[in-house]
């Protein structure tokens, strides 16, 4: 992690709910929607572990288009 990326990440407030280091996938829960939006803006496309991060907001179950209830 670069020093600049570490500084950007340190200002964000979230709780790591799940992370798979081998696949490079994780889920971080943000308490405040503005913080979540800021995390997407700050971290998306930043280099991390030799690849560019893809950061996006999760959709609630109602937004998936699933017909299962």
PDB file of N, CA and C in Angstrom:
ATOM      1  N   UNK A   1       0.861  -1.181   0.000  1.00  0.00           N
ATOM      2  CA  UNK A   1       0.000   0.000   0.000  1.00  0.00           C
ATOM      3  C   UNK A   1       0.900   1.234   0.000  1.00  0.00           C
ATOM      4  N   UNK A   2       0.611   2.145  -0.888  1.00  0.00           N
ATOM      5  CA  UNK A   2       1.388   3.374  -0.931  1.00  0.00           C
ATOM      6  C   UNK A   2       1.012   4.265   0.246  1.00  0.00           C
ATOM      7  N   UNK A   3       1.909   5.166   0.584  1.00  0.00           N
ATOM      8  CA  UNK A   3       1.649   6.079   1.698  1.00  0.00           C
ATOM      9  C   UNK A   3       0.413   6.938   1.427  1.00  0.00           C
ATOM     10  N   UNK A   4       0.261   7.398   0.171  1.00  0.00           N
ATOM     11  CA  UNK A   4      -0.904   8.210  -0.183  1.00  0.00           C
ATOM     12  C   UNK A   4      -2.206   7.453  -0.020  1.00  0.00           C
ATOM     13  N   UNK A   5      -2.226   6.191  -0.468  1.00  0.00           N
ATOM     14  CA  UNK A   5      -3.434   5.374  -0.329  1.00  0.00           C
ATOM     15  C   UNK A   5      -3.717   5.096   1.140  1.00  0.00           C
ATOM     16  N   UNK A   6      -2.695   4.836   1.919  1.00  0.00           N
ATOM     17  CA  UNK A   6      -2.887   4.588   3.356  1.00  0.00           C
ATOM     18  C   UNK A   6      -3.495   5.818   4.018  1.00  0.00           C
ATOM     19  N   UNK A   7      -3.037   7.004   3.640  1.00  0.00           N
ATOM     20  CA  UNK A   7      -3.599   8.244   4.208  1.00  0.00           C
ATOM     21  C   UNK A   7      -5.069   8.396   3.827  1.00  0.00           C
ATOM     22  N   UNK A   8      -5.416   8.101   2.562  1.00  0.00           N
ATOM     23  CA  UNK A   8      -6.802   8.194   2.113  1.00  0.00           C
ATOM     24  C   UNK A   8      -7.680   7.218   2.891  1.00  0.00           C
ATOM     25  N   UNK A   9      -7.191   5.998   3.082  1.00  0.00           N
ATOM     26  CA  UNK A   9      -7.972   4.967   3.768  1.00  0.00           C
ATOM     27  C   UNK A   9      -8.148   5.286   5.241  1.00  0.00           C
ATOM     28  N   UNK A  10      -7.146   5.916   5.853  1.00  0.00           N
ATOM     29  CA  UNK A  10      -7.211   6.181   7.292  1.00  0.00           C
ATOM     30  C   UNK A  10      -8.288   7.195   7.652  1.00  0.00           C
ATOM     31  N   UNK A  11      -8.714   8.010   6.694  1.00  0.00           N
ATOM     32  CA  UNK A  11      -9.736   9.011   6.995  1.00  0.00           C
ATOM     33  C   UNK A  11     -11.146   8.444   6.867  1.00  0.00           C
ATOM     34  N   UNK A  12     -11.282   7.253   6.306  1.00  0.00           N
ATOM     35  CA  UNK A  12     -12.594   6.642   6.115  1.00  0.00           C
ATOM     36  C   UNK A  12     -12.974   5.833   7.346  1.00  0.00           C
ATOM     37  N   UNK A  13     -14.236   5.854   7.680  1.00  0.00           N
ATOM     38  CA  UNK A  13     -14.696   5.131   8.866  1.00  0.00           C
ATOM     39  C   UNK A  13     -15.675   4.047   8.443  1.00  0.00           C
ATOM     40  N   UNK A  14     -15.242   2.807   8.584  1.00  0.00           N
ATOM     41  CA  UNK A  14     -16.085   1.684   8.216  1.00  0.00           C
ATOM     42  C   UNK A  14     -15.688   0.462   9.004  1.00  0.00           C
ATOM     43  N   UNK A  15     -16.520  -0.559   8.944  1.00  0.00           N
ATOM     44  CA  UNK A  15     -16.276  -1.803   9.641  1.00  0.00           C
ATOM     45  C   UNK A  15     -16.114  -2.915   8.613  1.00  0.00           C
ATOM     46  N   UNK A  16     -14.975  -3.606   8.661  1.00  0.00           N
ATOM     47  CA  UNK A  16     -14.757  -4.714   7.743  1.00  0.00           C
ATOM     48  C   UNK A  16     -15.653  -5.863   8.174  1.00  0.00           C
ATOM     49  N   UNK A  17     -16.571  -6.261   7.284  1.00  0.00           N
ATOM     50  CA  UNK A  17     -17.498  -7.347   7.580  1.00  0.00           C
ATOM     51  C   UNK A  17     -16.994  -8.678   7.041  1.00  0.00           C
ATOM     52  N   UNK A  18     -16.242  -8.620   5.915  1.00  0.00           N
ATOM     53  CA  UNK A  18     -15.759  -9.845   5.307  1.00  0.00           C
ATOM     54  C   UNK A  18     -14.649  -9.496   4.344  1.00  0.00           C
ATOM     55  N   UNK A  19     -13.583 -10.307   4.306  1.00  0.00           N
ATOM     56  CA  UNK A  19     -12.497 -10.082   3.365  1.00  0.00           C
ATOM     57  C   UNK A  19     -11.881 -11.417   2.988  1.00  0.00           C
ATOM     58  N   UNK A  20     -11.718 -11.651   1.704  1.00  0.00           N
ATOM     59  CA  UNK A  20     -11.056 -12.849   1.191  1.00  0.00           C
ATOM     60  C   UNK A  20      -9.786 -12.389   0.498  1.00  0.00           C
ATOM     61  N   UNK A  21      -8.656 -12.502   1.178  1.00  0.00           N
ATOM     62  CA  UNK A  21      -7.389 -12.038   0.638  1.00  0.00           C
ATOM     63  C   UNK A  21      -6.958 -12.765  -0.620  1.00  0.00           C
ATOM     64  N   UNK A  22      -7.265 -14.051  -0.716  1.00  0.00           N
ATOM     65  CA  UNK A  22      -6.857 -14.823  -1.899  1.00  0.00           C
ATOM     66  C   UNK A  22      -7.575 -14.326  -3.153  1.00  0.00           C
ATOM     67  N   UNK A  23      -8.847 -14.020  -3.024  1.00  0.00           N
ATOM     68  CA  UNK A  23      -9.622 -13.537  -4.169  1.00  0.00           C
ATOM     69  C   UNK A  23      -9.607 -12.021  -4.256  1.00  0.00           C
ATOM     70  N   UNK A  24      -9.141 -11.367  -3.207  1.00  0.00           N
ATOM     71  CA  UNK A  24      -9.082  -9.911  -3.220  1.00  0.00           C
ATOM     72  C   UNK A  24     -10.449  -9.258  -3.165  1.00  0.00           C
ATOM     73  N   UNK A  25     -11.367  -9.871  -2.449  1.00  0.00           N
ATOM     74  CA  UNK A  25     -12.728  -9.352  -2.373  1.00  0.00           C
ATOM     75  C   UNK A  25     -13.081  -9.106  -0.921  1.00  0.00           C
ATOM     76  N   UNK A  26     -13.785  -8.016  -0.670  1.00  0.00           N
ATOM     77  CA  UNK A  26     -14.183  -7.733   0.699  1.00  0.00           C
ATOM     78  C   UNK A  26     -15.443  -6.898   0.754  1.00  0.00           C
ATOM     79  N   UNK A  27     -15.984  -6.794   1.943  1.00  0.00           N
ATOM     80  CA  UNK A  27     -17.191  -6.006   2.173  1.00  0.00           C
ATOM     81  C   UNK A  27     -16.957  -5.156   3.409  1.00  0.00           C
ATOM     82  N   UNK A  28     -17.123  -3.860   3.265  1.00  0.00           N
ATOM     83  CA  UNK A  28     -16.962  -2.936   4.380  1.00  0.00           C
ATOM     84  C   UNK A  28     -18.271  -2.196   4.574  1.00  0.00           C
ATOM     85  N   UNK A  29     -18.755  -2.198   5.788  1.00  0.00           N
ATOM     86  CA  UNK A  29     -20.016  -1.528   6.106  1.00  0.00           C
ATOM     87  C   UNK A  29     -19.719  -0.125   6.606  1.00  0.00           C
ATOM     88  N   UNK A  30     -20.408   0.841   6.015  1.00  0.00           N
ATOM     89  CA  UNK A  30     -20.245   2.237   6.399  1.00  0.00           C
ATOM     90  C   UNK A  30     -21.541   2.686   7.080  1.00  0.00           C
ATOM     91  N   UNK A  31     -21.414   3.361   8.206  1.00  0.00           N
ATOM     92  CA  UNK A  31     -22.590   3.795   8.958  1.00  0.00           C
ATOM     93  C   UNK A  31     -23.269   5.007   8.328  1.00  0.00           C
ATOM     94  N   UNK A  32     -22.503   5.810   7.628  1.00  0.00           N
ATOM     95  CA  UNK A  32     -23.028   7.056   7.061  1.00  0.00           C
ATOM     96  C   UNK A  32     -22.905   6.996   5.545  1.00  0.00           C
ATOM     97  N   UNK A  33     -23.997   7.210   4.838  1.00  0.00           N
ATOM     98  CA  UNK A  33     -24.024   7.096   3.376  1.00  0.00           C
ATOM     99  C   UNK A  33     -23.029   8.046   2.717  1.00  0.00           C
ATOM    100  N   UNK A  34     -22.842   9.231   3.270  1.00  0.00           N
ATOM    101  CA  UNK A  34     -21.890  10.181   2.700  1.00  0.00           C
ATOM    102  C   UNK A  34     -20.466   9.627   2.774  1.00  0.00           C
ATOM    103  N   UNK A  35     -20.142   8.935   3.864  1.00  0.00           N
ATOM    104  CA  UNK A  35     -18.823   8.310   4.002  1.00  0.00           C
ATOM    105  C   UNK A  35     -18.649   7.197   2.968  1.00  0.00           C
ATOM    106  N   UNK A  36     -19.705   6.443   2.723  1.00  0.00           N
ATOM    107  CA  UNK A  36     -19.636   5.366   1.732  1.00  0.00           C
ATOM    108  C   UNK A  36     -19.403   5.942   0.336  1.00  0.00           C
ATOM    109  N   UNK A  37     -20.105   6.997   0.006  1.00  0.00           N
ATOM    110  CA  UNK A  37     -19.923   7.643  -1.299  1.00  0.00           C
ATOM    111  C   UNK A  37     -18.509   8.196  -1.431  1.00  0.00           C
ATOM    112  N   UNK A  38     -18.009   8.765  -0.365  1.00  0.00           N
ATOM    113  CA  UNK A  38     -16.654   9.307  -0.368  1.00  0.00           C
ATOM    114  C   UNK A  38     -15.628   8.194  -0.538  1.00  0.00           C
ATOM    115  N   UNK A  39     -15.873   7.054   0.095  1.00  0.00           N
ATOM    116  CA  UNK A  39     -14.960   5.910  -0.049  1.00  0.00           C
ATOM    117  C   UNK A  39     -14.883   5.463  -1.503  1.00  0.00           C
ATOM    118  N   UNK A  40     -16.011   5.429  -2.189  1.00  0.00           N
ATOM    119  CA  UNK A  40     -16.026   5.050  -3.603  1.00  0.00           C
ATOM    120  C   UNK A  40     -15.210   6.060  -4.402  1.00  0.00           C
ATOM    121  N   UNK A  41     -15.428   7.338  -4.165  1.00  0.00           N
ATOM    122  CA  UNK A  41     -14.710   8.389  -4.897  1.00  0.00           C
ATOM    123  C   UNK A  41     -13.207   8.334  -4.649  1.00  0.00           C
ATOM    124  N   UNK A  42     -12.815   8.098  -3.403  1.00  0.00           N
ATOM    125  CA  UNK A  42     -11.406   8.139  -3.021  1.00  0.00           C
ATOM    126  C   UNK A  42     -10.661   6.868  -3.425  1.00  0.00           C
ATOM    127  N   UNK A  43     -11.298   5.713  -3.300  1.00  0.00           N
ATOM    128  CA  UNK A  43     -10.576   4.452  -3.465  1.00  0.00           C
ATOM    129  C   UNK A  43     -10.738   3.772  -4.823  1.00  0.00           C
ATOM    130  N   UNK A  44     -11.807   4.054  -5.551  1.00  0.00           N
ATOM    131  CA  UNK A  44     -12.026   3.365  -6.821  1.00  0.00           C
ATOM    132  C   UNK A  44     -10.868   3.620  -7.790  1.00  0.00           C
ATOM    133  N   UNK A  45     -10.376   2.567  -8.399  1.00  0.00           N
ATOM    134  CA  UNK A  45      -9.304   2.580  -9.403  1.00  0.00           C
ATOM    135  C   UNK A  45      -7.917   2.864  -8.820  1.00  0.00           C
ATOM    136  N   UNK A  46      -7.796   2.855  -7.488  1.00  0.00           N
ATOM    137  CA  UNK A  46      -6.486   3.029  -6.873  1.00  0.00           C
ATOM    138  C   UNK A  46      -5.724   1.706  -6.923  1.00  0.00           C
ATOM    139  N   UNK A  47      -4.405   1.737  -7.101  1.00  0.00           N
ATOM    140  CA  UNK A  47      -3.624   0.495  -7.110  1.00  0.00           C
ATOM    141  C   UNK A  47      -3.591  -0.138  -5.716  1.00  0.00           C
ATOM    142  N   UNK A  48      -3.757  -1.442  -5.672  1.00  0.00           N
ATOM    143  CA  UNK A  48      -3.743  -2.186  -4.412  1.00  0.00           C
ATOM    144  C   UNK A  48      -3.325  -3.629  -4.710  1.00  0.00           C
ATOM    145  N   UNK A  49      -2.252  -4.078  -4.091  1.00  0.00           N
ATOM    146  CA  UNK A  49      -1.745  -5.438  -4.270  1.00  0.00           C
ATOM    147  C   UNK A  49      -1.516  -5.762  -5.756  1.00  0.00           C
ATOM    148  N   UNK A  50      -0.990  -4.794  -6.499  1.00  0.00           N
ATOM    149  CA  UNK A  50      -0.663  -5.011  -7.893  1.00  0.00           C
ATOM    150  C   UNK A  50      -1.825  -4.912  -8.868  1.00  0.00           C
ATOM    151  N   UNK A  51      -2.994  -4.549  -8.389  1.00  0.00           N
ATOM    152  CA  UNK A  51      -4.174  -4.413  -9.254  1.00  0.00           C
ATOM    153  C   UNK A  51      -4.913  -3.142  -8.893  1.00  0.00           C
ATOM    154  N   UNK A  52      -5.801  -2.708  -9.774  1.00  0.00           N
ATOM    155  CA  UNK A  52      -6.635  -1.541  -9.462  1.00  0.00           C
ATOM    156  C   UNK A  52      -7.866  -2.006  -8.693  1.00  0.00           C
ATOM    157  N   UNK A  53      -8.169  -1.278  -7.625  1.00  0.00           N
ATOM    158  CA  UNK A  53      -9.357  -1.621  -6.834  1.00  0.00           C
ATOM    159  C   UNK A  53     -10.623  -1.232  -7.589  1.00  0.00           C
ATOM    160  N   UNK A  54     -11.634  -2.039  -7.429  1.00  0.00           N
ATOM    161  CA  UNK A  54     -12.973  -1.711  -7.909  1.00  0.00           C
ATOM    162  C   UNK A  54     -13.809  -1.513  -6.655  1.00  0.00           C
ATOM    163  N   UNK A  55     -14.248  -0.302  -6.459  1.00  0.00           N
ATOM    164  CA  UNK A  55     -15.007   0.041  -5.258  1.00  0.00           C
ATOM    165  C   UNK A  55     -16.370   0.536  -5.700  1.00  0.00           C
ATOM    166  N   UNK A  56     -17.409  -0.070  -5.144  1.00  0.00           N
ATOM    167  CA  UNK A  56     -18.767   0.342  -5.495  1.00  0.00           C
ATOM    168  C   UNK A  56     -19.677   0.113  -4.303  1.00  0.00           C
ATOM    169  N   UNK A  57     -20.848   0.668  -4.378  1.00  0.00           N
ATOM    170  CA  UNK A  57     -21.832   0.487  -3.321  1.00  0.00           C
ATOM    171  C   UNK A  57     -22.578  -0.820  -3.508  1.00  0.00           C
ATOM    172  N   UNK A  58     -22.890  -1.449  -2.406  1.00  0.00           N
ATOM    173  CA  UNK A  58     -23.687  -2.677  -2.453  1.00  0.00           C
ATOM    174  C   UNK A  58     -25.151  -2.315  -2.637  1.00  0.00           C
ATOM    175  N   UNK A  59     -25.885  -3.209  -3.234  1.00  0.00           N
ATOM    176  CA  UNK A  59     -27.319  -2.991  -3.418  1.00  0.00           C
ATOM    177  C   UNK A  59     -28.073  -3.802  -2.378  1.00  0.00           C
ATOM    178  N   UNK A  60     -29.180  -3.250  -1.918  1.00  0.00           N
ATOM    179  CA  UNK A  60     -30.006  -3.998  -0.977  1.00  0.00           C
ATOM    180  C   UNK A  60     -30.676  -5.139  -1.726  1.00  0.00           C
ATOM    181  N   UNK A  61     -31.184  -6.096  -1.022  1.00  0.00           N
ATOM    182  CA  UNK A  61     -31.832  -7.238  -1.661  1.00  0.00           C
ATOM    183  C   UNK A  61     -32.977  -6.818  -2.566  1.00  0.00           C
ATOM    184  N   UNK A  62     -33.656  -5.754  -2.228  1.00  0.00           N
ATOM    185  CA  UNK A  62     -34.769  -5.275  -3.038  1.00  0.00           C
ATOM    186  C   UNK A  62     -34.350  -4.681  -4.371  1.00  0.00           C
ATOM    187  N   UNK A  63     -33.067  -4.346  -4.528  1.00  0.00           N
ATOM    188  CA  UNK A  63     -32.582  -3.723  -5.752  1.00  0.00           C
ATOM    189  C   UNK A  63     -32.002  -4.714  -6.751  1.00  0.00           C
ATOM    190  N   UNK A  64     -31.949  -6.005  -6.420  1.00  0.00           N
ATOM    191  CA  UNK A  64     -31.297  -6.972  -7.292  1.00  0.00           C
ATOM    192  C   UNK A  64     -32.163  -7.424  -8.428  1.00  0.00           C
ATOM    193  N   UNK A  65     -33.460  -7.184  -8.345  1.00  0.00           N
ATOM    194  CA  UNK A  65     -34.365  -7.644  -9.381  1.00  0.00           C
ATOM    195  C   UNK A  65     -34.816  -9.076  -9.166  1.00  0.00           C
ATOM    196  N   UNK A  66     -34.411  -9.648  -8.050  1.00  0.00           N
ATOM    197  CA  UNK A  66     -34.779 -11.026  -7.754  1.00  0.00           C
ATOM    198  C   UNK A  66     -36.269 -11.124  -7.433  1.00  0.00           C
ATOM    199  N   UNK A  67     -36.886 -12.219  -7.852  1.00  0.00           N
ATOM    200  CA  UNK A  67     -38.301 -12.418  -7.552  1.00  0.00           C
ATOM    201  C   UNK A  67     -38.489 -13.258  -6.303  1.00  0.00           C
ATOM    202  N   UNK A  68     -37.374 -13.694  -5.704  1.00  0.00           N
ATOM    203  CA  UNK A  68     -37.467 -14.509  -4.479  1.00  0.00           C
ATOM    204  C   UNK A  68     -37.786 -13.615  -3.297  1.00  0.00           C
ATOM    205  N   UNK A  69     -38.655 -14.081  -2.433  1.00  0.00           N
ATOM    206  CA  UNK A  69     -38.998 -13.295  -1.242  1.00  0.00           C
ATOM    207  C   UNK A  69     -38.847 -14.106  -0.011  1.00  0.00           C
TER     208      UNK A  69
END
